[in-house]
Coordinates of C-alpha atoms and ligand atoms in Angstrom, one line a residue:
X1 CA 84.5 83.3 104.2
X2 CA 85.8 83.4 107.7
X3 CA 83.9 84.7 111.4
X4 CA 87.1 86.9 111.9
X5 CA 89.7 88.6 109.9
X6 CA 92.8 89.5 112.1
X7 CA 95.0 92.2 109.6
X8 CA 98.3 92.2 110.4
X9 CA 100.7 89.3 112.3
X10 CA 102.5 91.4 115.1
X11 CA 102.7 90.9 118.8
X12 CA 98.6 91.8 119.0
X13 CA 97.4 90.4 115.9
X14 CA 99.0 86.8 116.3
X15 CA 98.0 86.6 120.2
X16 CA 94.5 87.7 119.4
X17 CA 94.4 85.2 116.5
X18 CA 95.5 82.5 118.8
X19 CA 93.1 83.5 121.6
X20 CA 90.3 83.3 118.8
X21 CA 91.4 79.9 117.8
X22 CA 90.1 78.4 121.6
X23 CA 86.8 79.1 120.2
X24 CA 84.9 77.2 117.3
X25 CA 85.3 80.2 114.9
X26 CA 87.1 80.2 111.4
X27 CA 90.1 82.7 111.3
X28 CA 92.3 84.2 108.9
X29 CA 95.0 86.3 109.3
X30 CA 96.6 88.5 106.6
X31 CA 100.2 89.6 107.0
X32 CA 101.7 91.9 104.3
X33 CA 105.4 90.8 104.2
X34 CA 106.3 87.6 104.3
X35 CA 106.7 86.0 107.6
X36 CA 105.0 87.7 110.8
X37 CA 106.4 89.5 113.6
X38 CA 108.1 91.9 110.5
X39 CA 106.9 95.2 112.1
X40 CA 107.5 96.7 115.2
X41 CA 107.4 93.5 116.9
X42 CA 110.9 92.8 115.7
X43 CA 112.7 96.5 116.7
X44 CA 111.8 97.0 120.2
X45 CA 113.7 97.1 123.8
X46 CA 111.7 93.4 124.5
X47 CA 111.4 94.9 128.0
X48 CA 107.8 93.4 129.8
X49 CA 107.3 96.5 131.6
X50 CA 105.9 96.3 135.4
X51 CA 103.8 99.1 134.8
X52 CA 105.5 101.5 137.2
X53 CA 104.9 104.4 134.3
X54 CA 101.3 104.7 132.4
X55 CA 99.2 107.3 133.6
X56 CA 96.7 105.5 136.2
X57 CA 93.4 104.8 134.8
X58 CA 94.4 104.6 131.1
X59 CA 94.1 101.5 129.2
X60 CA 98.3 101.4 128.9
X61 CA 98.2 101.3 132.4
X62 CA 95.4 98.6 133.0
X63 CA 96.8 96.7 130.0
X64 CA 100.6 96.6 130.8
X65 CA 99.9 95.2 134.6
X66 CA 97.9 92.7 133.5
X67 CA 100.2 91.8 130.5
X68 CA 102.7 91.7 132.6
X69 CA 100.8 89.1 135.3
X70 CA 100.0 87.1 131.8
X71 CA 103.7 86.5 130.9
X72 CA 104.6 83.7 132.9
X73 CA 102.2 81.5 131.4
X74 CA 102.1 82.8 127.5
X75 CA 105.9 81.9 127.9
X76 CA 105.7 78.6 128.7
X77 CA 102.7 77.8 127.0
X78 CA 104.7 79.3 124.0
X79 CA 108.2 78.3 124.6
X80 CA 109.3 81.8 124.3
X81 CA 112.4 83.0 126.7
X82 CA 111.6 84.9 129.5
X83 CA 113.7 86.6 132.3
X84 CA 112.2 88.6 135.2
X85 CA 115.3 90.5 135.6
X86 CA 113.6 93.3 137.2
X87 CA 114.1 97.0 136.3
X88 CA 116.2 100.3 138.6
X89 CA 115.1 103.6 137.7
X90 CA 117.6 105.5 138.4
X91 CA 118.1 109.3 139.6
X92 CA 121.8 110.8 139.3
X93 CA 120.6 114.3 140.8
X94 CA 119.4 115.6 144.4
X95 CA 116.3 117.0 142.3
X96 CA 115.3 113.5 140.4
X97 CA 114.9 112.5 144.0
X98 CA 111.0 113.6 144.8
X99 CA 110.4 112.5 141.4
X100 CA 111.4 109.0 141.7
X101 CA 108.7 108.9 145.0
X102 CA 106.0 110.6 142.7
X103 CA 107.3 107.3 140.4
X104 CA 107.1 104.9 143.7
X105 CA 103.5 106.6 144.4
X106 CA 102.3 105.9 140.4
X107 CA 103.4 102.7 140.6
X108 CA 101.6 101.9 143.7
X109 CA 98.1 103.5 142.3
X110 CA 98.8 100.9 138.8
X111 CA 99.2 98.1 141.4
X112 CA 102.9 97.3 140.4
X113 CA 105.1 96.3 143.3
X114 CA 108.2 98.6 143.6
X115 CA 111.0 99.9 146.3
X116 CA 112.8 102.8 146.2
X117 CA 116.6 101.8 146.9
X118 CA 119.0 104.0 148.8
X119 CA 122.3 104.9 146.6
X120 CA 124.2 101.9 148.1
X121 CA 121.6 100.2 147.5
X122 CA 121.8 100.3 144.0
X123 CA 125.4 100.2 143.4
X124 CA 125.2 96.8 145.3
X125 CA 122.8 95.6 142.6
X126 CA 124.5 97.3 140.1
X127 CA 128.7 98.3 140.6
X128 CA 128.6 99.7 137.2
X129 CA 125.7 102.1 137.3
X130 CA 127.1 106.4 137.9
X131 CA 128.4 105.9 140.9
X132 CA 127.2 109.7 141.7
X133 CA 123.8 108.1 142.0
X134 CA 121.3 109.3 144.1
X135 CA 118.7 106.4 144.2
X136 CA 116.3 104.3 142.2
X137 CA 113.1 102.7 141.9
X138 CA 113.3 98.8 141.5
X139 CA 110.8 96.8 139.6
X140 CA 111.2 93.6 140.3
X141 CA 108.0 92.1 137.9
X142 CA 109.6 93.5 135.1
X143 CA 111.2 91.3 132.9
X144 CA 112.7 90.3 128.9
X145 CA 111.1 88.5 126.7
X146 CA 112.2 87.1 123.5
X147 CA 110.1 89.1 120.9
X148 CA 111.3 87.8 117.7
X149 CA 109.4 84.0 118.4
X150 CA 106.8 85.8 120.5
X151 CA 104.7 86.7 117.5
X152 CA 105.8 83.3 115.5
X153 CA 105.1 81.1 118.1
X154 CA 101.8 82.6 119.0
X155 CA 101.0 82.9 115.0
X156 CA 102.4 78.9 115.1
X157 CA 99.5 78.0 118.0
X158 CA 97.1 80.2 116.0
X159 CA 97.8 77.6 112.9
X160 CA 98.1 74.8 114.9
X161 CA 94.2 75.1 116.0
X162 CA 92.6 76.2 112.9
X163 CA 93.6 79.5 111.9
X164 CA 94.9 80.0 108.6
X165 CA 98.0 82.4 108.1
X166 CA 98.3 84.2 104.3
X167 CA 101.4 86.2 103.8
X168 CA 102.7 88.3 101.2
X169 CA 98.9 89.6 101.2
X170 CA 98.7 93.5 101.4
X171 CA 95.4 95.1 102.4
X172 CA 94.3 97.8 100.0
X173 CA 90.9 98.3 100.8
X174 CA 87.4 97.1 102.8
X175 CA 84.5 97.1 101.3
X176 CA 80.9 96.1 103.2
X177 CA 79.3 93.3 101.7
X178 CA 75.6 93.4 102.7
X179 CA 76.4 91.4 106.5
X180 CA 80.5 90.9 105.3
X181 CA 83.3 92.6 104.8
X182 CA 85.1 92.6 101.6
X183 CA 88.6 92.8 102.3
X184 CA 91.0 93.2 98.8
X185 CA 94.4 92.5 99.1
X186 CA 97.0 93.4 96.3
X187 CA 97.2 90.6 95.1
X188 CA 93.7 91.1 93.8
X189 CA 92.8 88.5 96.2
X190 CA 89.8 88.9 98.2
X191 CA 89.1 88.1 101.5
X192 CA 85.2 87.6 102.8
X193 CA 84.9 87.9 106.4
X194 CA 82.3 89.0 109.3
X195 CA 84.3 90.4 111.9
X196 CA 87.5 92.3 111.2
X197 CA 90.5 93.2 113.5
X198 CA 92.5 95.8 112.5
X199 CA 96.1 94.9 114.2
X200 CA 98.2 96.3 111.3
X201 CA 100.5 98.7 113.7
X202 CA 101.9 101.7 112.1
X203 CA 99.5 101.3 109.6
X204 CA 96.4 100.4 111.4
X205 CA 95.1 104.2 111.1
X206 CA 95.1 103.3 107.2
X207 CA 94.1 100.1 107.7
X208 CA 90.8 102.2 109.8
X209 CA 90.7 104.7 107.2
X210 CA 89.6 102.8 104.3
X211 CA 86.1 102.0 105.9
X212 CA 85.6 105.4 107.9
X213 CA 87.0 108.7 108.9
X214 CA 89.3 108.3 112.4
X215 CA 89.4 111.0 114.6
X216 CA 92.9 110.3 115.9
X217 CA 96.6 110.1 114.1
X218 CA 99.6 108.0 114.9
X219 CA 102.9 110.1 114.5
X220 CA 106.1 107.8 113.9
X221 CA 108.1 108.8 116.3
X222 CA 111.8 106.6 115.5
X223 CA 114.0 104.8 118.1
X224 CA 117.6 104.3 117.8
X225 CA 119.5 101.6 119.4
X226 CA 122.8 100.1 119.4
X227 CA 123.2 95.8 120.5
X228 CA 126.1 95.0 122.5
X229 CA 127.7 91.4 121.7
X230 CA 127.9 88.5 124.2
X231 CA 130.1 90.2 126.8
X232 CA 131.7 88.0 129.5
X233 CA 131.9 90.4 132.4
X234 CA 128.3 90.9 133.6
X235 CA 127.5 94.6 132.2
X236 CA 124.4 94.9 134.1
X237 CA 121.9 92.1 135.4
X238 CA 119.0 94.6 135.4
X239 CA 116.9 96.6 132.8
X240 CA 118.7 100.1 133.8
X241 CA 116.0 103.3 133.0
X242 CA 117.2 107.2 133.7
X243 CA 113.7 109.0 134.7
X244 CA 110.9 109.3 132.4
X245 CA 110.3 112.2 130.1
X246 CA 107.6 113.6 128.1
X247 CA 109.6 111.7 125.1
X248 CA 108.9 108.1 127.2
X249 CA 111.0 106.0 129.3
X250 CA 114.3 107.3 127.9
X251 CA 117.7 105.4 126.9
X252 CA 117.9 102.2 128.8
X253 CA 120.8 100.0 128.9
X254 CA 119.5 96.1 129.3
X255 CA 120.6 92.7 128.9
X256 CA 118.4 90.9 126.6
X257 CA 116.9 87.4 126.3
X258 CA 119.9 86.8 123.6
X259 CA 123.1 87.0 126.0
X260 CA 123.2 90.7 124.7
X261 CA 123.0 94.1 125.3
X262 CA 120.8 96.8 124.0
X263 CA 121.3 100.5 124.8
X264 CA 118.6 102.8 123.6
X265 CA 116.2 104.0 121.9
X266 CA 116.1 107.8 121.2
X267 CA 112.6 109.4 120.4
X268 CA 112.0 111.6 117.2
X269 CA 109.1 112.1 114.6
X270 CA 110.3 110.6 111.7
X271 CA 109.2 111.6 108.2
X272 CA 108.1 108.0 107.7
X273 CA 106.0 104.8 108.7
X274 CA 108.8 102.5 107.4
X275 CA 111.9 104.9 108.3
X276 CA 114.1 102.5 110.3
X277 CA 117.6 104.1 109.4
X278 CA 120.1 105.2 111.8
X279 CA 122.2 107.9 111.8
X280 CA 125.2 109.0 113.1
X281 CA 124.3 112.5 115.7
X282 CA 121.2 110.5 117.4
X283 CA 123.2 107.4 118.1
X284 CA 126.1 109.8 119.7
X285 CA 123.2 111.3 121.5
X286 CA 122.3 107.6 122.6
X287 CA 125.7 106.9 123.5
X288 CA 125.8 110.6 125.8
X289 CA 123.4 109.6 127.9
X290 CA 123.8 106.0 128.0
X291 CA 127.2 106.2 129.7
X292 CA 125.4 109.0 132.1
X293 CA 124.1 106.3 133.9
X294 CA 126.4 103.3 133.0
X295 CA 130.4 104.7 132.5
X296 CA 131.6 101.6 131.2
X297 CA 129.6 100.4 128.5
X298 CA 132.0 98.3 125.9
X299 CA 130.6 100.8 123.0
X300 CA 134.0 99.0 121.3
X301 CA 131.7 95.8 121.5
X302 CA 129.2 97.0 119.0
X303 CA 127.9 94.6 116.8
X304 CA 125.1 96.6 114.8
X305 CA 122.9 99.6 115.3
X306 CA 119.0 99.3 114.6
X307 CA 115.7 101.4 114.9
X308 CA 112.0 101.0 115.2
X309 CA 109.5 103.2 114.7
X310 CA 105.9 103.9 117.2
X311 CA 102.8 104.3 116.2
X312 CA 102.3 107.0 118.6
X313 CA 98.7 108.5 118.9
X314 CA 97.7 111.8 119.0
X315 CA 95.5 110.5 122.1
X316 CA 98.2 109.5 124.1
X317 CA 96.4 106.3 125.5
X318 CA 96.0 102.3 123.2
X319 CA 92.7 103.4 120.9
X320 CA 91.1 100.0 121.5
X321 CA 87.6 100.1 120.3
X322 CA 84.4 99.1 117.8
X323 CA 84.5 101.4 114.6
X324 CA 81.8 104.3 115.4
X325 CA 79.9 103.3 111.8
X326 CA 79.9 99.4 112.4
X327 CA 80.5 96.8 115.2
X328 CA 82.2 94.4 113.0
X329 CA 85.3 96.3 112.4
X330 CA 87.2 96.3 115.9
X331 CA 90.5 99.0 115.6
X332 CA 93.8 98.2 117.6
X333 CA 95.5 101.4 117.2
X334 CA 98.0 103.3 118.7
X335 CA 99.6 100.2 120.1
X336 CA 103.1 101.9 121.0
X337 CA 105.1 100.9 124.3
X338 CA 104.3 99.1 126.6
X339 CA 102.5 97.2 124.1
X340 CA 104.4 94.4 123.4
X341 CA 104.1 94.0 127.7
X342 CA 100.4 94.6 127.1
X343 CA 99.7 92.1 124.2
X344 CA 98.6 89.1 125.6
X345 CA 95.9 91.6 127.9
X346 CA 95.2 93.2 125.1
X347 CA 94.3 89.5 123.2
X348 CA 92.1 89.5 126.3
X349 CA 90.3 92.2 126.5
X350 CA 89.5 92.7 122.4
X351 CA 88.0 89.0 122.5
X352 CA 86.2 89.6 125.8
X353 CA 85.2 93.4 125.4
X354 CA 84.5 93.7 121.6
X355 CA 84.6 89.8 119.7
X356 CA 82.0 89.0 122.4
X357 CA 80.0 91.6 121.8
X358 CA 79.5 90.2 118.1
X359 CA 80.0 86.9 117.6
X360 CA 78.9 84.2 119.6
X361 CA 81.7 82.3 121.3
X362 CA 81.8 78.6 122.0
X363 CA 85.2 77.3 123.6
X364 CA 86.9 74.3 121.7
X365 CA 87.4 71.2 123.5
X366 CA 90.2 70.1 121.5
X367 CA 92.5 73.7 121.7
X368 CA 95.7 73.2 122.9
X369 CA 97.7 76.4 123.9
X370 CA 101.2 74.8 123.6
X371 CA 103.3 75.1 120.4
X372 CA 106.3 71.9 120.6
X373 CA 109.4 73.0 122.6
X374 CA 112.1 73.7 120.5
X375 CA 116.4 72.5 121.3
X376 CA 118.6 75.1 122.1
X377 CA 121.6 73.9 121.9
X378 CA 123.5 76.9 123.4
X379 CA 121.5 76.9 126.7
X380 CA 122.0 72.9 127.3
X381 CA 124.5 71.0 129.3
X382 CA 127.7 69.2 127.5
X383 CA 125.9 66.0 128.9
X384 CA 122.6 66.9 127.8
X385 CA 124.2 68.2 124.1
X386 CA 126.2 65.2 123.6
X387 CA 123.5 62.7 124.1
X388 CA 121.3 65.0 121.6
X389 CA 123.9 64.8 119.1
X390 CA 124.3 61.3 119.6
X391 CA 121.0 60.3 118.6
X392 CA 120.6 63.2 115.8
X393 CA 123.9 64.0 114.5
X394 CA 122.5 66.9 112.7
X395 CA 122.5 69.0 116.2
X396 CA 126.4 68.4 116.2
X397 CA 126.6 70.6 113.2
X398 CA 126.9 73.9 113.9
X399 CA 126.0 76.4 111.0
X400 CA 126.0 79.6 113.2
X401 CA 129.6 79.8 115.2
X402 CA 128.9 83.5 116.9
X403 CA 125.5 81.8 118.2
X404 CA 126.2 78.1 118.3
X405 CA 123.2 77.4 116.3
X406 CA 123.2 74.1 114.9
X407 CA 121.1 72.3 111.5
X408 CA 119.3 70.5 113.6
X409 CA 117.9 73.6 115.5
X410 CA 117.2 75.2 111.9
X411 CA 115.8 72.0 110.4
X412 CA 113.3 71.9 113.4
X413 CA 111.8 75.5 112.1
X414 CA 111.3 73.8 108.6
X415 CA 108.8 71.5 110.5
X416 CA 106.8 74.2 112.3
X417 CA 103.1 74.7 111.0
X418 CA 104.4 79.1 110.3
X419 CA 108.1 77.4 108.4
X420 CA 110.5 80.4 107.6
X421 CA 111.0 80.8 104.1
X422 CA 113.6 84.2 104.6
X423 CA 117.2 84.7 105.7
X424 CA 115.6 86.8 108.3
X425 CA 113.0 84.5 109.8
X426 CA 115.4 82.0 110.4
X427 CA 117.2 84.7 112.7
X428 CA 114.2 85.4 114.5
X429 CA 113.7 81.5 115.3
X430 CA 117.0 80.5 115.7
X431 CA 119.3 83.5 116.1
X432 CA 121.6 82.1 113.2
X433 CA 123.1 85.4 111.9
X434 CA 121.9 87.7 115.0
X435 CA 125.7 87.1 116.4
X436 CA 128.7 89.1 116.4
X437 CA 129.5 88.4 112.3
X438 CA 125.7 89.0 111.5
X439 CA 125.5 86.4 109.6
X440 CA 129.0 86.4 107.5
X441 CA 129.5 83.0 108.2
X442 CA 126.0 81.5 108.2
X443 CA 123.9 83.1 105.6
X444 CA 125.4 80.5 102.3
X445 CA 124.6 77.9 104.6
X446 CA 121.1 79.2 105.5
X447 CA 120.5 80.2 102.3
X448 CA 121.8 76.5 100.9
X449 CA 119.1 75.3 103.5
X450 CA 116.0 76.9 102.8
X451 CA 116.5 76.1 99.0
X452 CA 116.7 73.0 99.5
X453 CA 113.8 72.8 102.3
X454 CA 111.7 74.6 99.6
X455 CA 113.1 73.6 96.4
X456 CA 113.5 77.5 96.0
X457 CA 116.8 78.2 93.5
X458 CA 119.2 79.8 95.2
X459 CA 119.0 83.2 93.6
X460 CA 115.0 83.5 94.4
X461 CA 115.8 83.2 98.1
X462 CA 114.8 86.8 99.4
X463 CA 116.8 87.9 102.7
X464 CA 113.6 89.6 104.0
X465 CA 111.6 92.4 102.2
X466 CA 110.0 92.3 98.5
X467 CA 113.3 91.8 96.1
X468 CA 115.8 91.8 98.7
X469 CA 117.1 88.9 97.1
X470 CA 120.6 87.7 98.6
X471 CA 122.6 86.0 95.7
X472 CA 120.5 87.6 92.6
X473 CA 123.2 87.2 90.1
X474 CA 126.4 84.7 89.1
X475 CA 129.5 86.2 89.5
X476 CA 130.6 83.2 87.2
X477 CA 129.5 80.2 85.8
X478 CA 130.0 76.7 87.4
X479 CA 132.2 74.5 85.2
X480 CA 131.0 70.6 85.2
X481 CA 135.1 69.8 85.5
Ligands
LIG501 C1 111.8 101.9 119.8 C2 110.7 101.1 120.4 C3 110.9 100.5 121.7 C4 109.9 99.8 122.3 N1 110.1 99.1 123.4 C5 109.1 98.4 124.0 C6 109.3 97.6 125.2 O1 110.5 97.5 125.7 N2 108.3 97.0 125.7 C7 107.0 97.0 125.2 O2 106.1 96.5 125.8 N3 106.8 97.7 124.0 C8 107.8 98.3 123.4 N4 107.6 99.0 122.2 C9 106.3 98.9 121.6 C10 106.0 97.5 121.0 O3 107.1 97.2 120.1 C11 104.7 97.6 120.1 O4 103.7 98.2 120.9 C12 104.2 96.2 119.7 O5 105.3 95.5 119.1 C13 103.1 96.5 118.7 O6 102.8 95.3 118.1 P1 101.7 95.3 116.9 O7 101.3 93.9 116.7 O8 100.6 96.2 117.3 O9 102.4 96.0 115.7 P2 103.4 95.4 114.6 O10 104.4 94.5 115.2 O11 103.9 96.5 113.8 O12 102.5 94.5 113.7 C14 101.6 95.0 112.7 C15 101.7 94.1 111.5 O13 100.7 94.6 110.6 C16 101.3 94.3 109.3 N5 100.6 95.2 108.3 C17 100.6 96.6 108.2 N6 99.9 97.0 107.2 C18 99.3 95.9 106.7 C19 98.4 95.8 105.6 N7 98.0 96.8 104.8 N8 98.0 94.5 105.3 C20 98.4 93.4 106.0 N9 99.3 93.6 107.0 C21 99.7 94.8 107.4 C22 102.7 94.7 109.4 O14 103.5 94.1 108.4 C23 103.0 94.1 110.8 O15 103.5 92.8 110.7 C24 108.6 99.7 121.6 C25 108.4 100.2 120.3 C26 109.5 100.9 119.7 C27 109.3 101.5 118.4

């Protein structure tokens, strides 16, 4: 039996789980797949929005600005990557012009500090940007954020001061319980708990469904991107936006925390909650406008294409709030951009608004917010690398050559409190396999790894999803001689 169920281990659920662990209260979380941060989390733009675009007064607006504000602090608390790179919104017509000052003026009302940049300007900033353009908005707060270990790391803290983390464990229905929830996984597991919080994403109007009827819908609306390898000659330094739309911020062309670049995403319903395909007219679309605003992006530099899918809702605005039949059951819905800029404000404002309201909250004395600070071998000195290696030869030996990812670096996840068990999570924490091979070179010696981490055999090892085994069969047998 815990005080609160979190339901799903994105961005919102693992920040809210680890804001929950400063206070003397049993958590648990239940993720469905099997390591967090599998959902939207992990197929976004990673931008940390200023707040230059949510409608004043809503909670996206009130949320994003104080995410934002929250960043510096959540990053190094968490050792997650950071860069306040800033953001140019950009107008390439005479008529985007008043628009970009109704831009400057919304910004200013959502408190986020901006200036409007005069053509030259901008093509100081940026010498590859259209050089037809008129103008832009600069952002300077906003920023890129690494949001693969965002929700492990967070998750990771969560663990570290009491929480307990079950993956692999599916909701499939809430039932009250006199004064407790029972929550059924389908596992046939059951979960006994006094507060729930619904953080399940996509699915979160399911999730909300199965203990009343929701007034509200989330359409998945799908975004297409392609990533850009490592490319020597600096692309662009900022997060570049065209003008918003009534389809969102548009196709931005960004460095990322990685070293790469991301241009995208598109926005179209999808017939789906789990459609992340990509297809070949929406990514030339992509492309089209892309190079609108940036001529000489290196699409010959392409090393994969991916998509994500938002939860959008039909009420245009986060749908943070109790469940109108019961108090216990607090619903985080709706949660599409700029949530993953919003999440730690929106850990904030759940425990303080609603978790408050229910529970009585008694701070811990003993919670400590870090998580340990991981090696990265690619961002150190030779100096500071050779004296590593010196002492713990296993950082000498690299197992991922696009990334420089060494054993060392992957051996350290094994000792984390949320380990990765998957092909995939070992990406997300080390980036072993996100380079330009994707993983061609790497994945028999991460697989190799994790078996023998977790005495798994080889052919059991999944790469990330139910079955998606990588090695399932012998092509032939090993001979003793
Ligand atoms: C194309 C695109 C671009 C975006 N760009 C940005 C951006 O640049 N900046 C920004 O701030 N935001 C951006 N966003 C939005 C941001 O990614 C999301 O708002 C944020 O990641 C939402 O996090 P979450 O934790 O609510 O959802 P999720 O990360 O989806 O987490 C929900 C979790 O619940 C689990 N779950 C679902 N059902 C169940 C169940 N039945 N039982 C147990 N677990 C369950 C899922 O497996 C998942 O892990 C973008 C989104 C998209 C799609």
């Amino acid at each position: 039996m815990f005080d609160c169920l979190v339901i799903g281990a994105g961005a919102v659920g693992s920040l809210i789980a680890r804001k929950l662990s400063s206070y003397q209260l049993s958590i648990a979380i239940l993720e469905k797949e099997s390591d967090v941060g599998s959902g939207v989390t992990m197929a976004n733009s990673a931008i940390v929005h200023s707040g230059y675009d949510p409608v004043p007064g809503t909670l996206k607006a009130k949320l994003n600005v104080l995410g934002n504000k929250m960043f510096d602090q959540i990053a190094e608390e968490l050792d997650v990557e950071l860069e306040r790179c800033g953001s140019l919104t950009v107008a390439l017509y005479d008529e985007q012009l008043p628009l970009l000052e109704e831009l400057s003026k919304r910004s200013k009302e959502n408190g986020v500090p901006v200036k409007l940049l005069s053509k030259k300007e901008v093509l100081e900033m940026e010498p590859n940007i259209n050089p037809n353009v008129k103008g832009a908005l600069f952002a300077p707060t906003a920023g890129l954020i690494n949001p693969f270990t965002l929700p492990v790391h967070a998750c990771e803290n969560a663990v570290d001061n009491g929480a307990k983390l079950f993956l692999n464990e599916k909701v499939v229905s809430i039932k009250k319980n006199g004064e407790l929830f029972d929550v059924k996984c389908e596992s046939d597991n059951v979960y006994q708990a006094k507060v729930i919080i619904n953080c399940a994403g996509i699915y979160s109007e399911e999730i909300h469904k199965m203990i009343e009827d929701v007034d509200y819908q989330l359409i998945p609306r799908k975004g297409e991107y392609f990533l850009l390898d490592h490319y020597s000659d600096s692309l662009v330094k900022h997060t570049i936006f065209p003008l918003p739309s009534a389809k969102g911020k548009g196709i931005l062309v960004s460095p990322t925390t990685g070293g790469t670049y991301i241009v995208g995403p598109s926005a179209e319903v999808t017939f789906s909650k789990d459609d992340v395909s990509t297809d070949k007219p929406t990514l030339d679309e992509v492309k089209r406008q892309a190079l609108e605003m940036v001529p000489s992006i290196p699409f010959n530099q392409v090393i994969r294409t991916f998509a994500g899918t938002r939860p959008t809702p039909t009420t245009h605005d986060f749908i943070i709030d109790f469940a109108k039949s019961d108090k216990n059951f607090i619903t985080c819905s709706g949660i599409e951009s700029p949530g993953l800029a919003s999440s730690p404000a929106i850990a904030e404002y759940v425990v303080n608004e609603f978790v408050s309201k229910v529970l009585s909250l008694k701070k811990k004395d003993n919670f400590n917010p870090y998580v340990r600070k991981r090696v990265n071998l690619a961002k150190m000195s030779v100096e500071e690398k050779n004296k590593l290696i010196k002492e713990h030869p296993e950082y000498g030996e690299i197992v991922c050559n696009c990334e420089k990812v060494s054993l060392g670096e992957i051996i350290d996840e094994f000792k984390s409190s949320v380990p990765p068990m998957t092909i995939k999570a070992v990406r997300k924490r080390t980036r072993a396999g996100f380079g330009k091979c994707q993983g061609g070179f790497c994945l028999p010696l991460v697989t190799r790894e994790i078996s023998k981490k977790f005495n798994i055999p080889v052919n059991k090892i999944l790469y990330q999803f139910k079955d998606s085994y990588v090695a399932p069969y012998k092509v032939k047998e090993q001979k003793d001689d």
